[in-house]
Amino acid sequence: MLDIRQLREDPEAIKTRLKARGGEAWILIDEILSCDEKRRAGETEKQQLQSDRNRISKEIGALRKEGKDASAIESRVREIGERIKAIGEEADTAEARQIELLLQVPNLPHADCPVGSDETANPVVREWGTKPTFAFETKDHVEIGARLGLFDFELATKISTGGFVTFTGAGARLERALIQFLLDLHTETHGYDEVSPPYIINRDCMFGTGQLPKFEDDMYGLENGAFFLAPTAEVPVTNLYRDQILKETDLPVKVTAYTPCFRREAGSAGRESRGLIRMHQFDKIELVNIVHPDESYAQLEKLTTEAEAVLQRLGLHYRTIELCTGDVGFSSAKTYDIEVWAPGHGAYLEVSSCSNFADYQARRMKLRFKDAAGNNRFCHTLNGSGTALPRLYVALLETYQQADGTVKVPEALVPYMKRETIG
RNA sequence: GGUUAGGUGGCUGAGUGGUCGAAAGCACUUCUUUGCUAAAGAAGCGUACCCGUGAGGGUACCCAGGGUUCGAAUCCCUGCCUGACCGCCA
């Protein structure tokens, strides 16, 4: 959520930055400001009346104690009470509208964010490793997995529906090995605390991190929208800190979690989604940071390298891109995507998205810290995938496939797989 | 799911219609003092919003939402949550 004070001060500057996203959100700004004015005028008047009522009510108490008649001023207070109610309702209506609109306005892209209208304008900021070459004809992960019996889409459809997968045998073990490997890496090397949150989470969480009110259709809702299957661990983990005032010395908070993620992926049919690439349920290790506002952009760089470390340890070629203003997510001010090379597909696959939300989520969820001067200030929140598993899985199978049809297990995973070859 | 007891400030815990934003203790901050790794004394110490250049002033908040009343932490209703016991269960 944007800061209403900043909005009052310079609405034109905010509109300009919103326009860089390409959406229509900037149109809402004028109505938000007029609601804000109505709200404040109503509140001021209401508070004056409340002050009058409090004073006169006390007089009634005093008169009664002395045994005197107070009926004259009682009716006056009753009148004030009615006006308070009427004015209060007007102010509440304006406030509700203001909040409703404000929740629909995305974050402002950071000033350095490259300007562009879509993903074709996203610059590559760095690459690591090179595309591997093969002396034999490469297969994609769907073929490799089928031959080695690692996963089965039809089995999943039988017990669920399309868009799900059942990992089997060594394939299931590989999934588990990756979870273990990634959690160990982030907790032991990068200093994260591990949590394991509920996967069914309430509606407030969704507003806190910005999925609601705009993206309800992307998620699996339960109990008439009172609860949702978590679309990413970002939501439960960041919301652990909702409505909190942290000590400055608590910062930075670094928390990692493994969770399955559930997404409807409505409207993505027909896009690149072969095999494991786009699932309704997928596993992900998430990295969440809560930091001092002065440090969030430096922390974003660090967080991104922590996610990149995953691919380096597994020896997978990747590139890191920065999202332009037209492609950066709703709540984010600045985002890097990490894309791993999948030789069988001949394409880069997004395995991580690392974002700085600045104070946007913190303001929505009232996540603050008390600074040295005793002021409560909003924290900055960040998160990054560290990483999503299915596409990592794809890249592993396709990168480490061998001429005989087996797959070599990368050294870092051998202790977890307890074997050097799959198949 | 049933029965029952509760939900008050960072924590513990008073407070059953007006002078309660709320006693007291603990914790915390600053100062004073003695001195040494502790003790004593004093003051301060919730959140949000509104008005004001400012100093400052005001309003709301005692789980949430309604209601009764001139006036609600206090009475009534609903919901949520927590504990205990019972049922059920991995």
Short mmCIF file of N, CA, C and O in Angstrom, two decimals, chain A residues 278-365:
data_model
loop_
_atom_site.label_atom_id
_atom_site.label_comp_id
_atom_site.label_asym_id
_atom_site.label_seq_id
_atom_site.Cartn_x
_atom_site.Cartn_y
_atom_site.Cartn_z
N ARG A 278 5.02 -26.04 -15.63
CA ARG A 278 3.97 -25.22 -15.00
C ARG A 278 2.93 -26.12 -14.36
O ARG A 278 2.14 -26.76 -15.03
N MET A 279 2.97 -26.19 -13.05
CA MET A 279 2.13 -27.13 -12.30
C MET A 279 1.15 -26.38 -11.39
O MET A 279 1.45 -25.27 -10.94
N HIS A 280 0.03 -26.99 -11.07
CA HIS A 280 -0.88 -26.40 -10.09
C HIS A 280 -0.34 -26.54 -8.66
O HIS A 280 -0.72 -25.80 -7.78
N GLN A 281 0.50 -27.54 -8.48
CA GLN A 281 1.15 -27.74 -7.18
C GLN A 281 2.62 -27.96 -7.42
O GLN A 281 2.98 -28.83 -8.22
N PHE A 282 3.44 -27.17 -6.79
CA PHE A 282 4.89 -27.39 -6.92
C PHE A 282 5.59 -27.03 -5.62
O PHE A 282 5.09 -26.27 -4.81
N ASP A 283 6.76 -27.62 -5.44
CA ASP A 283 7.53 -27.38 -4.23
C ASP A 283 8.46 -26.19 -4.43
O ASP A 283 8.98 -25.96 -5.52
N LYS A 284 8.66 -25.46 -3.35
CA LYS A 284 9.57 -24.31 -3.43
C LYS A 284 10.18 -24.07 -2.05
O LYS A 284 9.52 -24.24 -1.04
N ILE A 285 11.43 -23.68 -2.08
CA ILE A 285 12.09 -23.17 -0.87
C ILE A 285 12.10 -21.66 -1.02
O ILE A 285 12.56 -21.12 -2.02
N GLU A 286 11.56 -20.98 -0.01
CA GLU A 286 11.44 -19.53 -0.09
C GLU A 286 12.37 -18.86 0.91
O GLU A 286 12.61 -19.38 2.00
N LEU A 287 12.89 -17.69 0.51
CA LEU A 287 13.73 -16.89 1.40
C LEU A 287 13.01 -15.57 1.66
O LEU A 287 12.68 -14.86 0.71
N VAL A 288 12.76 -15.27 2.92
CA VAL A 288 12.08 -14.03 3.28
C VAL A 288 13.01 -13.18 4.15
O VAL A 288 13.62 -13.69 5.09
N ASN A 289 13.14 -11.92 3.80
CA ASN A 289 13.96 -10.98 4.57
C ASN A 289 13.11 -9.83 5.06
O ASN A 289 12.29 -9.29 4.30
N ILE A 290 13.30 -9.44 6.32
CA ILE A 290 12.67 -8.24 6.85
C ILE A 290 13.80 -7.36 7.34
O ILE A 290 14.57 -7.78 8.23
N VAL A 291 13.93 -6.17 6.75
CA VAL A 291 15.15 -5.39 6.99
C VAL A 291 14.85 -3.92 7.28
O VAL A 291 13.74 -3.43 7.06
N HIS A 292 15.88 -3.23 7.74
CA HIS A 292 15.83 -1.79 7.94
C HIS A 292 15.67 -1.12 6.57
O HIS A 292 16.31 -1.53 5.61
N PRO A 293 14.85 -0.07 6.48
CA PRO A 293 14.59 0.57 5.19
C PRO A 293 15.85 1.04 4.47
O PRO A 293 15.90 1.02 3.24
N ASP A 294 16.87 1.43 5.22
CA ASP A 294 18.09 1.92 4.57
C ASP A 294 18.85 0.81 3.87
O ASP A 294 19.75 1.08 3.08
N GLU A 295 18.53 -0.43 4.19
CA GLU A 295 19.37 -1.53 3.73
C GLU A 295 18.72 -2.43 2.70
O GLU A 295 19.32 -3.40 2.24
N SER A 296 17.48 -2.12 2.32
CA SER A 296 16.75 -3.12 1.55
C SER A 296 17.31 -3.34 0.14
O SER A 296 17.29 -4.45 -0.37
N TYR A 297 17.82 -2.28 -0.48
CA TYR A 297 18.32 -2.48 -1.84
C TYR A 297 19.64 -3.24 -1.85
O TYR A 297 19.87 -4.09 -2.71
N ALA A 298 20.49 -2.95 -0.86
CA ALA A 298 21.72 -3.74 -0.72
C ALA A 298 21.36 -5.19 -0.41
O ALA A 298 21.97 -6.14 -0.92
N GLN A 299 20.32 -5.37 0.40
CA GLN A 299 19.91 -6.71 0.78
C GLN A 299 19.35 -7.48 -0.42
O GLN A 299 19.52 -8.69 -0.52
N LEU A 300 18.70 -6.77 -1.32
CA LEU A 300 18.17 -7.43 -2.52
C LEU A 300 19.32 -8.04 -3.33
O LEU A 300 19.20 -9.16 -3.85
N GLU A 301 20.42 -7.31 -3.43
CA GLU A 301 21.58 -7.85 -4.16
C GLU A 301 22.07 -9.13 -3.49
O GLU A 301 22.37 -10.12 -4.15
N LYS A 302 22.13 -9.09 -2.16
CA LYS A 302 22.63 -10.23 -1.41
C LYS A 302 21.68 -11.43 -1.54
O LYS A 302 22.11 -12.56 -1.78
N LEU A 303 20.41 -11.14 -1.38
CA LEU A 303 19.40 -12.20 -1.50
C LEU A 303 19.50 -12.87 -2.86
O LEU A 303 19.40 -14.11 -2.96
N THR A 304 19.69 -12.07 -3.90
CA THR A 304 19.77 -12.64 -5.24
C THR A 304 20.97 -13.57 -5.35
O THR A 304 20.87 -14.66 -5.94
N THR A 305 22.09 -13.18 -4.75
CA THR A 305 23.26 -14.06 -4.82
C THR A 305 23.05 -15.34 -4.01
O THR A 305 23.59 -16.38 -4.35
N GLU A 306 22.24 -15.23 -2.95
CA GLU A 306 21.96 -16.44 -2.17
C GLU A 306 21.14 -17.44 -2.99
O GLU A 306 21.32 -18.66 -2.88
N ALA A 307 20.25 -16.91 -3.80
CA ALA A 307 19.47 -17.80 -4.67
C ALA A 307 20.35 -18.34 -5.79
O ALA A 307 20.28 -19.53 -6.15
N GLU A 308 21.22 -17.50 -6.32
CA GLU A 308 22.12 -17.94 -7.39
C GLU A 308 23.06 -19.03 -6.91
O GLU A 308 23.45 -19.92 -7.67
N ALA A 309 23.42 -18.97 -5.62
CA ALA A 309 24.34 -19.96 -5.06
C ALA A 309 23.81 -21.38 -5.25
O ALA A 309 24.58 -22.33 -5.41
N VAL A 310 22.50 -21.52 -5.25
CA VAL A 310 21.88 -22.83 -5.46
C VAL A 310 22.34 -23.41 -6.79
O VAL A 310 22.76 -24.57 -6.88
N LEU A 311 22.25 -22.59 -7.83
CA LEU A 311 22.57 -23.07 -9.17
C LEU A 311 24.06 -23.29 -9.33
O LEU A 311 24.50 -24.23 -10.00
N GLN A 312 24.83 -22.44 -8.68
CA GLN A 312 26.29 -22.61 -8.75
C GLN A 312 26.70 -23.92 -8.10
O GLN A 312 27.50 -24.66 -8.64
N ARG A 313 26.13 -24.21 -6.95
CA ARG A 313 26.50 -25.45 -6.26
C ARG A 313 26.09 -26.67 -7.05
O ARG A 313 26.71 -27.73 -6.94
N LEU A 314 25.03 -26.52 -7.82
CA LEU A 314 24.57 -27.67 -8.61
C LEU A 314 25.20 -27.66 -10.01
O LEU A 314 24.93 -28.55 -10.82
N GLY A 315 26.01 -26.64 -10.28
CA GLY A 315 26.71 -26.60 -11.56
C GLY A 315 25.77 -26.37 -12.74
O GLY A 315 25.96 -26.95 -13.81
N LEU A 316 24.78 -25.53 -12.55
CA LEU A 316 23.81 -25.28 -13.62
C LEU A 316 24.01 -23.87 -14.18
O LEU A 316 24.07 -22.89 -13.42
N HIS A 317 24.08 -23.80 -15.48
CA HIS A 317 24.24 -22.51 -16.15
C HIS A 317 22.96 -21.68 -15.98
O HIS A 317 21.85 -22.20 -16.13
N TYR A 318 23.15 -20.40 -15.69
CA TYR A 318 21.97 -19.54 -15.53
C TYR A 318 22.30 -18.11 -15.92
O TYR A 318 23.47 -17.74 -16.08
N ARG A 319 21.24 -17.31 -16.04
CA ARG A 319 21.43 -15.87 -16.20
C ARG A 319 20.46 -15.16 -15.26
O ARG A 319 19.40 -15.71 -14.89
N THR A 320 20.83 -13.95 -14.89
CA THR A 320 20.00 -13.16 -14.00
C THR A 320 19.54 -11.93 -14.77
O THR A 320 20.37 -11.25 -15.40
N ILE A 321 18.25 -11.69 -14.73
CA ILE A 321 17.72 -10.53 -15.45
C ILE A 321 17.02 -9.60 -14.46
O ILE A 321 16.62 -10.03 -13.37
N GLU A 322 16.92 -8.37 -14.85
CA GLU A 322 16.17 -7.43 -14.02
C GLU A 322 14.86 -7.13 -14.72
O GLU A 322 14.82 -6.91 -15.93
N LEU A 323 13.78 -7.10 -13.95
CA LEU A 323 12.49 -6.84 -14.57
C LEU A 323 12.30 -5.34 -14.80
O LEU A 323 12.60 -4.52 -13.92
N CYS A 324 11.80 -5.02 -15.97
CA CYS A 324 11.56 -3.61 -16.30
C CYS A 324 10.24 -3.15 -15.67
O CYS A 324 9.48 -3.96 -15.13
N THR A 325 9.99 -1.85 -15.77
CA THR A 325 8.81 -1.28 -15.11
C THR A 325 7.49 -1.93 -15.54
O THR A 325 6.56 -2.02 -14.75
N GLY A 326 7.45 -2.40 -16.77
CA GLY A 326 6.21 -2.99 -17.27
C GLY A 326 6.03 -4.44 -16.85
O GLY A 326 4.95 -5.02 -17.05
N ASP A 327 7.06 -5.04 -16.28
CA ASP A 327 7.00 -6.48 -15.99
C ASP A 327 7.12 -6.77 -14.49
O ASP A 327 6.86 -7.88 -14.04
N VAL A 328 7.50 -5.76 -13.72
CA VAL A 328 7.73 -5.98 -12.29
C VAL A 328 6.38 -6.24 -11.60
O VAL A 328 5.35 -5.67 -11.98
N GLY A 329 6.38 -7.14 -10.62
CA GLY A 329 5.13 -7.59 -10.00
C GLY A 329 4.42 -6.49 -9.23
O GLY A 329 5.00 -5.47 -8.87
N PHE A 330 3.14 -6.75 -8.96
CA PHE A 330 2.23 -5.77 -8.34
C PHE A 330 2.80 -5.12 -7.08
O PHE A 330 2.76 -3.91 -6.92
N SER A 331 3.34 -5.93 -6.17
CA SER A 331 3.77 -5.40 -4.87
C SER A 331 5.24 -4.99 -4.86
O SER A 331 5.71 -4.41 -3.90
N SER A 332 5.95 -5.32 -5.93
CA SER A 332 7.40 -5.16 -5.91
C SER A 332 7.85 -3.78 -6.40
O SER A 332 7.24 -3.19 -7.29
N ALA A 333 8.98 -3.32 -5.83
CA ALA A 333 9.60 -2.09 -6.31
C ALA A 333 10.75 -2.41 -7.25
O ALA A 333 11.09 -1.63 -8.12
N LYS A 334 11.35 -3.59 -7.05
CA LYS A 334 12.47 -3.98 -7.89
C LYS A 334 12.63 -5.49 -7.81
O LYS A 334 12.57 -6.06 -6.72
N THR A 335 12.82 -6.12 -8.96
CA THR A 335 12.87 -7.59 -9.00
C THR A 335 13.95 -8.08 -9.93
O THR A 335 14.12 -7.56 -11.04
N TYR A 336 14.70 -9.10 -9.47
CA TYR A 336 15.57 -9.87 -10.34
C TYR A 336 14.97 -11.26 -10.52
O TYR A 336 14.51 -11.87 -9.55
N ASP A 337 14.98 -11.73 -11.74
CA ASP A 337 14.62 -13.12 -12.00
C ASP A 337 15.88 -13.90 -12.32
O ASP A 337 16.76 -13.39 -13.03
N ILE A 338 15.94 -15.13 -11.84
CA ILE A 338 17.05 -16.00 -12.19
C ILE A 338 16.50 -17.11 -13.08
O ILE A 338 15.50 -17.73 -12.74
N GLU A 339 17.17 -17.28 -14.21
CA GLU A 339 16.69 -18.25 -15.20
C GLU A 339 17.76 -19.30 -15.45
O GLU A 339 18.88 -18.98 -15.85
N VAL A 340 17.39 -20.53 -15.24
CA VAL A 340 18.34 -21.63 -15.42
C VAL A 340 18.23 -22.17 -16.85
O VAL A 340 17.15 -22.16 -17.44
N TRP A 341 19.36 -22.64 -17.35
CA TRP A 341 19.37 -23.16 -18.71
C TRP A 341 18.92 -24.62 -18.71
O TRP A 341 19.43 -25.43 -17.92
N ALA A 342 17.95 -24.92 -19.57
CA ALA A 342 17.46 -26.29 -19.70
C ALA A 342 17.81 -26.79 -21.10
O ALA A 342 17.12 -26.45 -22.07
N PRO A 343 18.89 -27.57 -21.21
CA PRO A 343 19.40 -27.94 -22.54
C PRO A 343 18.39 -28.72 -23.37
O PRO A 343 18.34 -28.55 -24.59
N GLY A 344 17.60 -29.57 -22.74
CA GLY A 344 16.63 -30.36 -23.49
C GLY A 344 15.55 -29.49 -24.13
O GLY A 344 15.04 -29.81 -25.20
N HIS A 345 15.22 -28.43 -23.47
CA HIS A 345 14.22 -27.51 -24.00
C HIS A 345 14.85 -26.44 -24.88
O HIS A 345 14.17 -25.79 -25.66
N GLY A 346 16.15 -26.25 -24.66
CA GLY A 346 16.81 -25.16 -25.37
C GLY A 346 16.27 -23.82 -24.94
O GLY A 346 16.06 -22.91 -25.74
N ALA A 347 16.00 -23.68 -23.64
CA ALA A 347 15.39 -22.44 -23.16
C ALA A 347 15.85 -22.17 -21.73
O ALA A 347 16.24 -23.08 -21.00
N TYR A 348 15.79 -20.91 -21.37
CA TYR A 348 16.02 -20.52 -19.97
C TYR A 348 14.68 -20.59 -19.24
O TYR A 348 13.67 -20.11 -19.73
N LEU A 349 14.70 -21.16 -18.04
CA LEU A 349 13.48 -21.29 -17.24
C LEU A 349 13.62 -20.49 -15.95
O LEU A 349 14.63 -20.60 -15.25
N GLU A 350 12.59 -19.73 -15.63
CA GLU A 350 12.63 -18.93 -14.40
C GLU A 350 12.53 -19.86 -13.19
O GLU A 350 11.54 -20.58 -13.04
N VAL A 351 13.56 -19.84 -12.35
CA VAL A 351 13.52 -20.65 -11.13
C VAL A 351 13.47 -19.82 -9.86
O VAL A 351 13.29 -20.34 -8.76
N SER A 352 13.68 -18.53 -10.02
CA SER A 352 13.66 -17.68 -8.83
C SER A 352 13.29 -16.26 -9.22
O SER A 352 13.65 -15.79 -10.29
N SER A 353 12.57 -15.62 -8.33
CA SER A 353 12.22 -14.23 -8.51
C SER A 353 12.54 -13.58 -7.16
O SER A 353 12.01 -13.99 -6.14
N CYS A 354 13.45 -12.61 -7.20
CA CYS A 354 13.90 -11.98 -5.95
C CYS A 354 13.45 -10.52 -5.97
O CYS A 354 13.83 -9.77 -6.86
N SER A 355 12.64 -10.14 -4.98
CA SER A 355 12.02 -8.82 -5.02
C SER A 355 12.24 -8.05 -3.73
O SER A 355 12.23 -8.61 -2.64
N ASN A 356 12.36 -6.73 -3.92
CA ASN A 356 12.29 -5.82 -2.78
C ASN A 356 10.93 -5.13 -2.85
O ASN A 356 10.63 -4.46 -3.83
N PHE A 357 10.14 -5.31 -1.80
CA PHE A 357 8.81 -4.70 -1.78
C PHE A 357 8.84 -3.35 -1.08
O PHE A 357 7.80 -2.72 -0.93
N ALA A 358 10.03 -2.96 -0.63
CA ALA A 358 10.18 -1.74 0.16
C ALA A 358 9.17 -1.77 1.31
O ALA A 358 9.02 -2.80 1.95
N ASP A 359 8.42 -0.67 1.54
CA ASP A 359 7.48 -0.68 2.67
C ASP A 359 6.07 -1.04 2.25
O ASP A 359 5.13 -0.92 3.04
N TYR A 360 5.91 -1.49 1.01
CA TYR A 360 4.56 -1.72 0.47
C TYR A 360 3.80 -2.81 1.21
O TYR A 360 2.65 -2.62 1.61
N GLN A 361 4.43 -3.95 1.40
CA GLN A 361 3.77 -5.03 2.15
C GLN A 361 3.72 -4.68 3.63
O GLN A 361 2.73 -4.96 4.32
N ALA A 362 4.81 -4.10 4.13
CA ALA A 362 4.88 -3.78 5.56
C ALA A 362 3.74 -2.83 5.96
O ALA A 362 3.15 -2.97 7.02
N ARG A 363 3.42 -1.88 5.08
CA ARG A 363 2.35 -0.94 5.39
C ARG A 363 1.01 -1.68 5.38
O ARG A 363 0.15 -1.44 6.23
N ARG A 364 0.82 -2.58 4.44
CA ARG A 364 -0.41 -3.36 4.41
C ARG A 364 -0.58 -4.20 5.66
O ARG A 364 -1.67 -4.37 6.16
N MET A 365 0.50 -4.76 6.12
CA MET A 365 0.37 -5.69 7.26
C MET A 365 0.83 -5.07 8.57
O MET A 365 0.95 -5.76 9.58
#
